[in-house]
Amino acid sequence: MKSILFLSVMNGSAWGGSEEQWFRLALWMAKKKYDVAVSCFDWPEKAERLNALQNEGIKLFLLPKNNKGIIARWRLQKQVNKIHFEKYDLVFINQGGVKDISHSPFKTIYKRCRKYVTSSHNYYEKGSLSYFKKSLLAKWFSNASLNIGDSQKIFDALQNKFNIHSANNKVVYNPIGFPYPEKINPFSTANNNSVIFTMLAALDVVRKAQDVLINALSNDKWKSRNWYLYLYGEGDDFEILNSLIKHNKIDDKIFLKGHTDNVVSALNQSHLNLQITHIDAMPISVVEAMALSRPCIVSKVGDMPIWVQHEQNGYISSAITVEAIDEVLELAWHQKDKWSEMGEKSFAKFQELYPHPYEENFVALLESL
């Protein structure tokens, strides 16, 4: 393989952990003298990363992020049509939800690729797909040289929910956004004995359930305790969550911190990372927290229970309800003296499961196709 095009069809937000994979691979391969091109949606917040790609000689095909309306969709289609997919030895297609590639203007791109790989970061279990959509997705996944997912749940959902089968599947977790840590990260002793909870996720209550978490922490018992919750991330549900925090009169403890470019700093001051969500494959926030020796409370979705063992290196909530979250937080609260040890065990599990060195291993996989 001499040339590769990375196409990211993700456009729900400026940037997310699910785009770090293709970005890291593109940079690494360009430095190793592969002919690399990238096509992604053009958000102002991506400017620094796009400049980094250009500085390595990577050709960019930027897509307009606003594609609402007939004219905007026409412009998007026109930009996609300019890309010569067939000239590249491999096309790497990155999507968030497993069915994103079934939408225009991307739905028939597979026909224009000599060889392609799909990389999916979330699954789809609710609702239904039309016969046309299912047929289209089946063609996408069956014709791919490789289908990558950051959780086995992605492929299970495709098969069980939509009867879409593919033998060319492989689970590959997303890369952490900072250098690989070689040793345990000391537990935070700052914050005047206050407990710092963190959650790093898109503000999306349907998938990430921040509203349930806020309500669980809004009773008088929790209001009387010494803790803070920092909710990092952006999304369409900012106003919903901001209003809920004010309505519950807990704005002195729960803070919407917005997007952070410094995950290490956010997690260094944290004691417990929370990812008690409705829908997740294998969120990079959990992997990064464990890489920095922080225990997590998670839900029983995706691959999170593979990484987190209840009361060993973290906690697993039995459900995503106010009652269940209150119960698991209460258990964790009374085991604060064990969190540092749990963090060390989290780091050990990270070392066991994380594919290091990341880029070298991943590119070797692509070269084997």
mmCIF file of C-alpha atoms in Angstrom:
data_model
loop_
_atom_site.group_PDB
_atom_site.id
_atom_site.type_symbol
_atom_site.label_atom_id
_atom_site.label_comp_id
_atom_site.label_asym_id
_atom_site.label_seq_id
_atom_site.Cartn_x
_atom_site.Cartn_y
_atom_site.Cartn_z
ATOM 1 C CA MET A 1 0.000 0.000 0.000
ATOM 2 C CA LYS A 2 1.407 3.355 -1.071
ATOM 3 C CA SER A 3 -1.592 5.676 -0.879
ATOM 4 C CA ILE A 4 -4.557 6.085 1.446
ATOM 5 C CA LEU A 5 -7.529 8.428 1.733
ATOM 6 C CA PHE A 6 -9.184 8.991 5.093
ATOM 7 C CA LEU A 7 -12.840 10.035 4.805
ATOM 8 C CA SER A 8 -14.637 11.034 7.999
ATOM 9 C CA VAL A 9 -18.391 11.432 7.565
ATOM 10 C CA MET A 10 -18.878 12.643 11.155
ATOM 11 C CA ASN A 11 -20.534 16.067 11.337
ATOM 12 C CA GLY A 12 -22.494 16.144 14.598
ATOM 13 C CA SER A 13 -19.887 18.245 16.392
ATOM 14 C CA ALA A 14 -16.544 19.887 15.706
ATOM 15 C CA TRP A 15 -14.454 17.050 17.085
ATOM 16 C CA GLY A 16 -14.742 13.948 19.202
ATOM 17 C CA GLY A 17 -12.707 11.010 20.397
ATOM 18 C CA SER A 18 -14.074 8.971 17.513
ATOM 19 C CA GLU A 19 -12.122 11.136 15.049
ATOM 20 C CA GLU A 20 -8.820 10.839 16.860
ATOM 21 C CA GLN A 21 -8.265 7.428 15.265
ATOM 22 C CA TRP A 22 -8.092 8.521 11.631
ATOM 23 C CA PHE A 23 -6.282 11.752 12.544
ATOM 24 C CA ARG A 24 -3.485 9.945 14.363
ATOM 25 C CA LEU A 25 -3.132 7.359 11.604
ATOM 26 C CA ALA A 26 -3.029 10.026 8.889
ATOM 27 C CA LEU A 27 -0.251 11.954 10.634
ATOM 28 C CA TRP A 28 1.804 8.841 11.342
ATOM 29 C CA MET A 29 1.484 7.484 7.807
ATOM 30 C CA ALA A 30 2.396 10.836 6.250
ATOM 31 C CA LYS A 31 5.553 10.941 8.360
ATOM 32 C CA LYS A 32 6.349 7.449 7.092
ATOM 33 C CA LYS A 33 6.110 8.764 3.502
ATOM 34 C CA TYR A 34 2.770 7.271 2.514
ATOM 35 C CA ASP A 35 0.722 9.343 0.054
ATOM 36 C CA VAL A 36 -2.061 10.503 2.388
ATOM 37 C CA ALA A 37 -5.225 12.500 1.742
ATOM 38 C CA VAL A 38 -8.029 13.453 4.124
ATOM 39 C CA SER A 39 -11.640 14.440 3.564
ATOM 40 C CA CYS A 40 -13.686 15.674 6.517
ATOM 41 C CA PHE A 41 -16.200 18.344 7.421
ATOM 42 C CA ASP A 42 -14.745 21.813 7.797
ATOM 43 C CA TRP A 43 -15.375 23.205 11.277
ATOM 44 C CA PRO A 44 -13.476 26.294 12.524
ATOM 45 C CA GLU A 45 -12.600 24.348 15.679
ATOM 46 C CA LYS A 46 -10.687 21.838 13.515
ATOM 47 C CA ALA A 47 -8.280 24.489 12.225
ATOM 48 C CA GLU A 48 -5.341 23.457 14.406
ATOM 49 C CA ARG A 49 -5.644 19.802 13.442
ATOM 50 C CA LEU A 50 -6.139 20.596 9.771
ATOM 51 C CA ASN A 51 -3.005 22.744 9.839
ATOM 52 C CA ALA A 52 -1.097 19.853 11.404
ATOM 53 C CA LEU A 53 -2.225 17.612 8.553
ATOM 54 C CA GLN A 54 -1.227 20.149 5.903
ATOM 55 C CA ASN A 55 2.168 20.640 7.530
ATOM 56 C CA GLU A 56 2.842 16.953 6.878
ATOM 57 C CA GLY A 57 1.996 17.375 3.197
ATOM 58 C CA ILE A 58 -1.449 15.766 3.454
ATOM 59 C CA LYS A 59 -3.926 16.835 0.785
ATOM 60 C CA LEU A 60 -7.263 18.010 2.195
ATOM 61 C CA PHE A 61 -10.714 17.713 0.637
ATOM 62 C CA LEU A 62 -12.852 19.755 3.020
ATOM 63 C CA LEU A 63 -16.621 19.356 3.086
ATOM 64 C CA PRO A 64 -19.045 22.171 4.049
ATOM 65 C CA LYS A 65 -20.400 21.472 7.525
ATOM 66 C CA ASN A 66 -23.733 23.142 6.815
ATOM 67 C CA ASN A 67 -25.709 20.743 4.630
ATOM 68 C CA LYS A 68 -29.286 21.695 5.478
ATOM 69 C CA GLY A 69 -31.404 22.652 2.516
ATOM 70 C CA ILE A 70 -31.321 21.712 -1.154
ATOM 71 C CA ILE A 71 -28.556 24.126 -2.151
ATOM 72 C CA ALA A 72 -26.323 23.145 0.768
ATOM 73 C CA ARG A 73 -26.765 19.452 -0.010
ATOM 74 C CA TRP A 74 -25.961 20.115 -3.658
ATOM 75 C CA ARG A 75 -22.732 21.863 -2.650
ATOM 76 C CA LEU A 76 -21.805 18.946 -0.423
ATOM 77 C CA GLN A 77 -22.476 16.445 -3.205
ATOM 78 C CA LYS A 78 -20.393 18.552 -5.580
ATOM 79 C CA GLN A 79 -17.419 18.505 -3.192
ATOM 80 C CA VAL A 80 -17.661 14.746 -2.697
ATOM 81 C CA ASN A 81 -17.798 14.222 -6.466
ATOM 82 C CA LYS A 82 -14.445 16.009 -6.815
ATOM 83 C CA ILE A 83 -12.664 13.310 -4.811
ATOM 84 C CA HIS A 84 -11.036 10.593 -6.917
ATOM 85 C CA PHE A 85 -11.576 7.683 -4.550
ATOM 86 C CA GLU A 86 -10.436 5.186 -7.164
ATOM 87 C CA LYS A 87 -6.861 6.547 -7.279
ATOM 88 C CA TYR A 88 -6.067 5.450 -3.708
ATOM 89 C CA ASP A 89 -4.861 1.986 -2.765
ATOM 90 C CA LEU A 90 -7.093 2.108 0.318
ATOM 91 C CA VAL A 91 -9.948 4.322 1.493
ATOM 92 C CA PHE A 92 -10.487 4.448 5.259
ATOM 93 C CA ILE A 93 -14.058 5.523 6.052
ATOM 94 C CA ASN A 94 -14.726 6.767 9.562
ATOM 95 C CA GLN A 95 -18.300 7.057 10.855
ATOM 96 C CA GLY A 96 -19.920 7.660 14.222
ATOM 97 C CA GLY A 97 -23.152 5.682 14.111
ATOM 98 C CA VAL A 98 -23.029 2.413 12.240
ATOM 99 C CA LYS A 99 -25.519 3.579 9.588
ATOM 100 C CA ASP A 100 -24.059 6.998 8.743
ATOM 101 C CA ILE A 101 -22.586 5.736 5.466
ATOM 102 C CA SER A 102 -26.074 4.871 4.217
ATOM 103 C CA HIS A 103 -26.945 8.575 3.868
ATOM 104 C CA SER A 104 -26.295 10.898 0.942
ATOM 105 C CA PRO A 105 -23.859 11.855 -0.413
ATOM 106 C CA PHE A 106 -21.850 8.914 0.876
ATOM 107 C CA LYS A 107 -24.173 5.963 0.342
ATOM 108 C CA THR A 108 -22.651 4.602 -2.882
ATOM 109 C CA ILE A 109 -19.035 5.684 -2.443
ATOM 110 C CA TYR A 110 -18.016 2.063 -1.879
ATOM 111 C CA LYS A 111 -18.524 1.499 -5.619
ATOM 112 C CA ARG A 112 -15.792 4.043 -6.346
ATOM 113 C CA CYS A 113 -13.148 2.505 -4.076
ATOM 114 C CA ARG A 114 -10.621 -0.097 -5.148
ATOM 115 C CA LYS A 115 -10.370 -1.270 -1.550
ATOM 116 C CA TYR A 116 -11.887 0.208 1.589
ATOM 117 C CA VAL A 117 -12.130 -0.163 5.347
ATOM 118 C CA THR A 118 -15.002 1.009 7.539
ATOM 119 C CA SER A 119 -14.485 2.187 11.106
ATOM 120 C CA SER A 120 -17.626 2.549 13.259
ATOM 121 C CA HIS A 121 -17.828 3.959 16.754
ATOM 122 C CA ASN A 122 -21.387 3.399 17.873
ATOM 123 C CA TYR A 123 -24.220 0.964 17.365
ATOM 124 C CA TYR A 124 -27.897 1.354 16.533
ATOM 125 C CA GLU A 125 -30.470 -0.831 18.256
ATOM 126 C CA LYS A 126 -33.641 1.237 18.411
ATOM 127 C CA GLY A 127 -35.988 2.006 15.578
ATOM 128 C CA SER A 128 -35.916 0.301 12.221
ATOM 129 C CA LEU A 129 -34.290 0.563 8.836
ATOM 130 C CA SER A 130 -36.013 0.422 5.485
ATOM 131 C CA TYR A 131 -35.317 -2.515 3.201
ATOM 132 C CA PHE A 132 -33.252 -0.187 1.014
ATOM 133 C CA LYS A 133 -31.101 1.010 3.937
ATOM 134 C CA LYS A 134 -30.512 -2.529 5.209
ATOM 135 C CA SER A 135 -29.592 -3.708 1.735
ATOM 136 C CA LEU A 136 -27.234 -0.778 1.296
ATOM 137 C CA LEU A 137 -25.505 -1.351 4.640
ATOM 138 C CA ALA A 138 -25.168 -5.055 3.878
ATOM 139 C CA LYS A 139 -23.337 -4.161 0.663
ATOM 140 C CA TRP A 140 -21.110 -1.696 2.484
ATOM 141 C CA PHE A 141 -20.035 -4.161 5.165
ATOM 142 C CA SER A 142 -19.819 -7.287 3.010
ATOM 143 C CA ASN A 143 -17.668 -5.605 0.346
ATOM 144 C CA ALA A 144 -15.249 -4.020 2.813
ATOM 145 C CA SER A 145 -11.766 -5.465 3.151
ATOM 146 C CA LEU A 146 -12.150 -4.883 6.884
ATOM 147 C CA ASN A 147 -14.815 -3.520 9.235
ATOM 148 C CA ILE A 148 -13.423 -1.971 12.402
ATOM 149 C CA GLY A 149 -15.456 -1.230 15.513
ATOM 150 C CA ASP A 150 -14.426 -0.055 18.953
ATOM 151 C CA SER A 151 -16.772 -2.614 20.508
ATOM 152 C CA GLN A 152 -18.000 -6.085 19.594
ATOM 153 C CA LYS A 153 -21.450 -4.692 20.409
ATOM 154 C CA ILE A 154 -21.378 -2.844 17.079
ATOM 155 C CA PHE A 155 -21.169 -6.038 15.059
ATOM 156 C CA ASP A 156 -23.570 -7.911 17.336
ATOM 157 C CA ALA A 157 -26.194 -5.191 16.872
ATOM 158 C CA LEU A 158 -25.780 -5.274 13.095
ATOM 159 C CA GLN A 159 -26.358 -9.003 13.052
ATOM 160 C CA ASN A 160 -29.048 -9.326 15.716
ATOM 161 C CA LYS A 161 -31.067 -6.228 14.887
ATOM 162 C CA PHE A 162 -30.714 -6.011 11.107
ATOM 163 C CA ASN A 163 -29.469 -9.462 10.071
ATOM 164 C CA ILE A 164 -26.377 -7.925 8.488
ATOM 165 C CA HIS A 165 -23.464 -10.360 8.536
ATOM 166 C CA SER A 166 -19.817 -9.782 7.790
ATOM 167 C CA ALA A 167 -16.835 -12.012 8.426
ATOM 168 C CA ASN A 168 -14.305 -9.202 8.067
ATOM 169 C CA ASN A 169 -14.760 -7.635 11.501
ATOM 170 C CA LYS A 170 -12.201 -6.574 14.085
ATOM 171 C CA VAL A 171 -12.457 -4.687 17.377
ATOM 172 C CA VAL A 172 -9.861 -1.914 17.664
ATOM 173 C CA TYR A 173 -10.155 0.620 20.463
ATOM 174 C CA ASN A 174 -9.705 4.331 19.835
ATOM 175 C CA PRO A 175 -6.351 5.936 20.667
ATOM 176 C CA ILE A 176 -5.807 8.017 23.748
ATOM 177 C CA GLY A 177 -5.221 11.692 23.050
ATOM 178 C CA PHE A 178 -1.931 12.015 24.938
ATOM 179 C CA PRO A 179 1.402 10.151 25.089
ATOM 180 C CA TYR A 180 1.252 6.574 26.333
ATOM 181 C CA PRO A 181 1.821 6.651 30.120
ATOM 182 C CA GLU A 182 4.581 4.340 31.294
ATOM 183 C CA LYS A 183 3.749 4.482 34.992
ATOM 184 C CA ILE A 184 0.929 5.031 37.472
ATOM 185 C CA ASN A 185 -0.370 8.587 37.662
ATOM 186 C CA PRO A 186 -0.526 9.829 41.289
ATOM 187 C CA PHE A 187 -4.009 10.213 42.740
ATOM 188 C CA SER A 188 -5.285 13.753 43.193
ATOM 189 C CA THR A 189 -4.863 15.170 46.694
ATOM 190 C CA ALA A 190 -5.840 18.753 45.850
ATOM 191 C CA ASN A 191 -9.267 20.444 45.954
ATOM 192 C CA ASN A 192 -9.452 20.965 49.740
ATOM 193 C CA ASN A 193 -10.688 17.432 50.423
ATOM 194 C CA SER A 194 -13.526 17.880 47.943
ATOM 195 C CA VAL A 195 -14.361 14.911 45.745
ATOM 196 C CA ILE A 196 -14.227 15.729 42.042
ATOM 197 C CA PHE A 197 -16.438 13.693 39.716
ATOM 198 C CA THR A 198 -15.865 14.131 35.982
ATOM 199 C CA MET A 199 -17.749 13.134 32.884
ATOM 200 C CA LEU A 200 -16.387 13.702 29.387
ATOM 201 C CA ALA A 201 -19.091 13.149 26.778
ATOM 202 C CA ALA A 202 -21.247 14.925 24.228
ATOM 203 C CA LEU A 203 -24.179 16.726 25.840
ATOM 204 C CA ASP A 204 -26.783 14.296 24.548
ATOM 205 C CA VAL A 205 -29.258 12.982 27.107
ATOM 206 C CA VAL A 206 -30.635 10.270 24.812
ATOM 207 C CA ARG A 207 -27.232 8.595 24.569
ATOM 208 C CA LYS A 208 -25.228 9.912 27.504
ATOM 209 C CA ALA A 209 -27.911 10.298 30.226
ATOM 210 C CA GLN A 210 -26.447 13.367 31.927
ATOM 211 C CA ASP A 211 -29.977 14.326 32.973
ATOM 212 C CA VAL A 212 -30.381 11.120 34.974
ATOM 213 C CA LEU A 213 -27.009 11.656 36.644
ATOM 214 C CA ILE A 214 -27.905 15.233 37.593
ATOM 215 C CA ASN A 215 -31.211 14.131 39.105
ATOM 216 C CA ALA A 216 -29.496 11.341 41.044
ATOM 217 C CA LEU A 217 -27.154 13.884 42.641
ATOM 218 C CA SER A 218 -29.878 16.430 43.395
ATOM 219 C CA ASN A 219 -31.374 15.042 46.599
ATOM 220 C CA ASP A 220 -30.652 16.551 50.000
ATOM 221 C CA LYS A 221 -28.249 13.749 50.954
ATOM 222 C CA TRP A 222 -25.910 14.529 48.082
ATOM 223 C CA LYS A 223 -26.324 18.285 48.377
ATOM 224 C CA SER A 224 -24.973 18.091 51.926
ATOM 225 C CA ARG A 225 -21.742 16.350 50.868
ATOM 226 C CA ASN A 226 -18.432 17.822 49.734
ATOM 227 C CA TRP A 227 -18.176 17.101 46.012
ATOM 228 C CA TYR A 228 -18.297 18.719 42.575
ATOM 229 C CA LEU A 229 -19.276 17.307 39.189
ATOM 230 C CA TYR A 230 -17.595 18.694 36.081
ATOM 231 C CA LEU A 231 -19.449 17.850 32.869
ATOM 232 C CA TYR A 232 -17.095 18.335 29.928
ATOM 233 C CA GLY A 233 -18.391 18.369 26.378
ATOM 234 C CA GLU A 234 -20.598 20.208 23.921
ATOM 235 C CA GLY A 235 -23.869 19.284 22.289
ATOM 236 C CA ASP A 236 -27.458 20.117 21.466
ATOM 237 C CA ASP A 237 -28.683 19.449 25.008
ATOM 238 C CA PHE A 238 -26.684 22.184 26.736
ATOM 239 C CA GLU A 239 -29.770 24.285 27.503
ATOM 240 C CA ILE A 240 -31.740 21.265 28.732
ATOM 241 C CA LEU A 241 -28.978 20.348 31.166
ATOM 242 C CA ASN A 242 -28.282 23.926 32.205
ATOM 243 C CA SER A 243 -31.969 24.464 32.985
ATOM 244 C CA LEU A 244 -32.144 21.189 34.913
ATOM 245 C CA ILE A 245 -29.139 22.137 37.045
ATOM 246 C CA LYS A 246 -30.722 25.481 37.913
ATOM 247 C CA HIS A 247 -34.157 23.947 38.481
ATOM 248 C CA ASN A 248 -32.668 21.413 40.900
ATOM 249 C CA LYS A 249 -30.775 24.223 42.668
ATOM 250 C CA ILE A 250 -27.486 22.401 42.382
ATOM 251 C CA ASP A 251 -25.541 24.897 40.290
ATOM 252 C CA ASP A 252 -23.068 25.289 43.154
ATOM 253 C CA LYS A 253 -21.970 21.667 42.661
ATOM 254 C CA ILE A 254 -22.551 20.689 39.028
ATOM 255 C CA PHE A 255 -20.818 22.658 36.279
ATOM 256 C CA LEU A 256 -21.037 22.491 32.491
ATOM 257 C CA LYS A 257 -17.401 23.022 31.555
ATOM 258 C CA GLY A 258 -17.706 22.880 27.764
ATOM 259 C CA HIS A 259 -15.160 21.306 25.451
ATOM 260 C CA THR A 260 -11.665 20.755 26.794
ATOM 261 C CA ASP A 261 -8.491 20.348 24.775
ATOM 262 C CA ASN A 262 -6.662 19.295 27.931
ATOM 263 C CA VAL A 263 -8.093 15.956 29.000
ATOM 264 C CA VAL A 264 -5.012 15.218 31.093
ATOM 265 C CA SER A 265 -5.578 18.295 33.243
ATOM 266 C CA ALA A 266 -9.284 17.499 33.642
ATOM 267 C CA LEU A 267 -8.583 13.924 34.735
ATOM 268 C CA ASN A 268 -5.598 14.806 36.913
ATOM 269 C CA GLN A 269 -7.839 16.835 39.212
ATOM 270 C CA SER A 270 -10.531 14.155 39.135
ATOM 271 C CA HIS A 271 -11.092 11.345 41.619
ATOM 272 C CA LEU A 272 -13.805 9.370 39.838
ATOM 273 C CA ASN A 273 -14.745 9.373 36.153
ATOM 274 C CA LEU A 274 -18.422 8.774 35.321
ATOM 275 C CA GLN A 275 -19.745 7.185 32.135
ATOM 276 C CA ILE A 276 -23.170 5.874 33.183
ATOM 277 C CA THR A 277 -24.729 6.061 29.747
ATOM 278 C CA HIS A 278 -27.566 4.592 27.705
ATOM 279 C CA ILE A 279 -25.526 4.077 24.530
ATOM 280 C CA ASP A 280 -21.770 3.670 24.209
ATOM 281 C CA ALA A 281 -19.415 1.330 22.402
ATOM 282 C CA MET A 282 -16.077 1.810 24.155
ATOM 283 C CA PRO A 283 -15.814 5.491 25.054
ATOM 284 C CA ILE A 284 -12.321 6.918 24.873
ATOM 285 C CA SER A 285 -13.021 8.893 28.062
ATOM 286 C CA VAL A 286 -13.007 5.644 30.050
ATOM 287 C CA VAL A 287 -9.817 4.421 28.385
ATOM 288 C CA GLU A 288 -8.113 7.770 29.034
ATOM 289 C CA ALA A 289 -9.254 7.876 32.653
ATOM 290 C CA MET A 290 -7.858 4.392 33.243
ATOM 291 C CA ALA A 291 -4.638 5.326 31.442
ATOM 292 C CA LEU A 292 -4.272 8.103 34.018
ATOM 293 C CA SER A 293 -5.000 5.736 36.920
ATOM 294 C CA ARG A 294 -8.519 6.930 37.649
ATOM 295 C CA PRO A 295 -11.358 4.544 38.553
ATOM 296 C CA CYS A 296 -14.637 4.824 36.664
ATOM 297 C CA ILE A 297 -18.325 4.229 37.244
ATOM 298 C CA VAL A 298 -19.858 2.881 34.045
ATOM 299 C CA SER A 299 -23.027 1.275 32.748
ATOM 300 C CA LYS A 300 -23.390 -2.224 31.345
ATOM 301 C CA VAL A 301 -23.186 -1.185 27.701
ATOM 302 C CA GLY A 302 -20.652 -1.756 24.967
ATOM 303 C CA ASP A 303 -17.255 -3.045 26.054
ATOM 304 C CA MET A 304 -17.118 -1.020 29.281
ATOM 305 C CA PRO A 305 -17.708 -4.084 31.506
ATOM 306 C CA ILE A 306 -14.644 -5.682 29.886
ATOM 307 C CA TRP A 307 -12.504 -2.812 31.129
ATOM 308 C CA VAL A 308 -14.196 -2.143 34.469
ATOM 309 C CA GLN A 309 -14.768 -4.826 37.110
ATOM 310 C CA HIS A 310 -17.250 -3.929 39.820
ATOM 311 C CA GLU A 311 -15.564 -3.000 43.118
ATOM 312 C CA GLN A 312 -12.189 -4.076 41.736
ATOM 313 C CA ASN A 313 -10.992 -1.214 39.543
ATOM 314 C CA GLY A 314 -14.253 0.739 39.442
ATOM 315 C CA TYR A 315 -18.005 0.305 39.593
ATOM 316 C CA ILE A 316 -20.815 -0.762 37.268
ATOM 317 C CA SER A 317 -24.284 0.707 37.665
ATOM 318 C CA SER A 318 -27.047 -1.901 37.519
ATOM 319 C CA ALA A 319 -29.239 0.412 35.413
ATOM 320 C CA ILE A 320 -29.468 3.969 34.124
ATOM 321 C CA THR A 321 -32.077 5.215 36.570
ATOM 322 C CA VAL A 322 -31.962 7.762 39.367
ATOM 323 C CA GLU A 323 -32.254 4.975 41.933
ATOM 324 C CA ALA A 324 -29.534 2.772 40.456
ATOM 325 C CA ILE A 325 -27.094 5.650 39.974
ATOM 326 C CA ASP A 326 -27.709 6.861 43.517
ATOM 327 C CA GLU A 327 -27.050 3.329 44.768
ATOM 328 C CA VAL A 328 -23.738 2.884 42.947
ATOM 329 C CA LEU A 329 -22.556 6.386 43.854
ATOM 330 C CA GLU A 330 -23.419 5.702 47.489
ATOM 331 C CA LEU A 331 -21.380 2.497 47.405
ATOM 332 C CA ALA A 332 -18.441 4.304 45.843
ATOM 333 C CA TRP A 333 -18.706 7.211 48.293
ATOM 334 C CA HIS A 334 -18.224 4.914 51.257
ATOM 335 C CA GLN A 335 -15.198 3.318 49.589
ATOM 336 C CA LYS A 336 -13.280 6.542 48.922
ATOM 337 C CA ASP A 337 -10.276 5.132 50.750
ATOM 338 C CA LYS A 338 -10.025 2.430 48.035
ATOM 339 C CA TRP A 339 -10.131 4.751 45.018
ATOM 340 C CA SER A 340 -6.366 5.206 44.791
ATOM 341 C CA GLU A 341 -5.818 1.435 44.742
ATOM 342 C CA MET A 342 -8.654 1.051 42.229
ATOM 343 C CA GLY A 343 -6.912 3.636 40.070
ATOM 344 C CA GLU A 344 -3.732 1.569 40.089
ATOM 345 C CA LYS A 345 -5.732 -1.490 39.046
ATOM 346 C CA SER A 346 -7.374 0.597 36.316
ATOM 347 C CA PHE A 347 -3.938 1.459 34.959
ATOM 348 C CA ALA A 348 -2.967 -2.224 34.974
ATOM 349 C CA LYS A 349 -6.119 -3.104 33.010
ATOM 350 C CA PHE A 350 -5.366 -0.306 30.548
ATOM 351 C CA GLN A 351 -1.886 -1.732 29.958
ATOM 352 C CA GLU A 352 -3.420 -5.160 29.394
ATOM 353 C CA LEU A 353 -6.064 -4.099 26.847
ATOM 354 C CA TYR A 354 -4.710 -1.051 25.029
ATOM 355 C CA PRO A 355 -2.952 -1.746 21.687
ATOM 356 C CA HIS A 356 0.478 -0.158 22.116
ATOM 357 C CA PRO A 357 2.263 1.092 20.055
ATOM 358 C CA TYR A 358 -1.012 2.223 18.535
ATOM 359 C CA GLU A 359 -0.159 3.529 15.076
ATOM 360 C CA GLU A 360 2.407 0.849 14.259
ATOM 361 C CA ASN A 361 -0.009 -1.954 15.139
ATOM 362 C CA PHE A 362 -2.904 -0.363 13.262
ATOM 363 C CA VAL A 363 -0.963 0.325 10.072
ATOM 364 C CA ALA A 364 0.414 -3.220 10.121
ATOM 365 C CA LEU A 365 -3.204 -4.393 10.179
ATOM 366 C CA LEU A 366 -4.068 -2.209 7.180
ATOM 367 C CA GLU A 367 -0.983 -3.380 5.304
ATOM 368 C CA SER A 368 -2.055 -6.991 5.782
ATOM 369 C CA LEU A 369 -5.274 -6.526 3.789
#
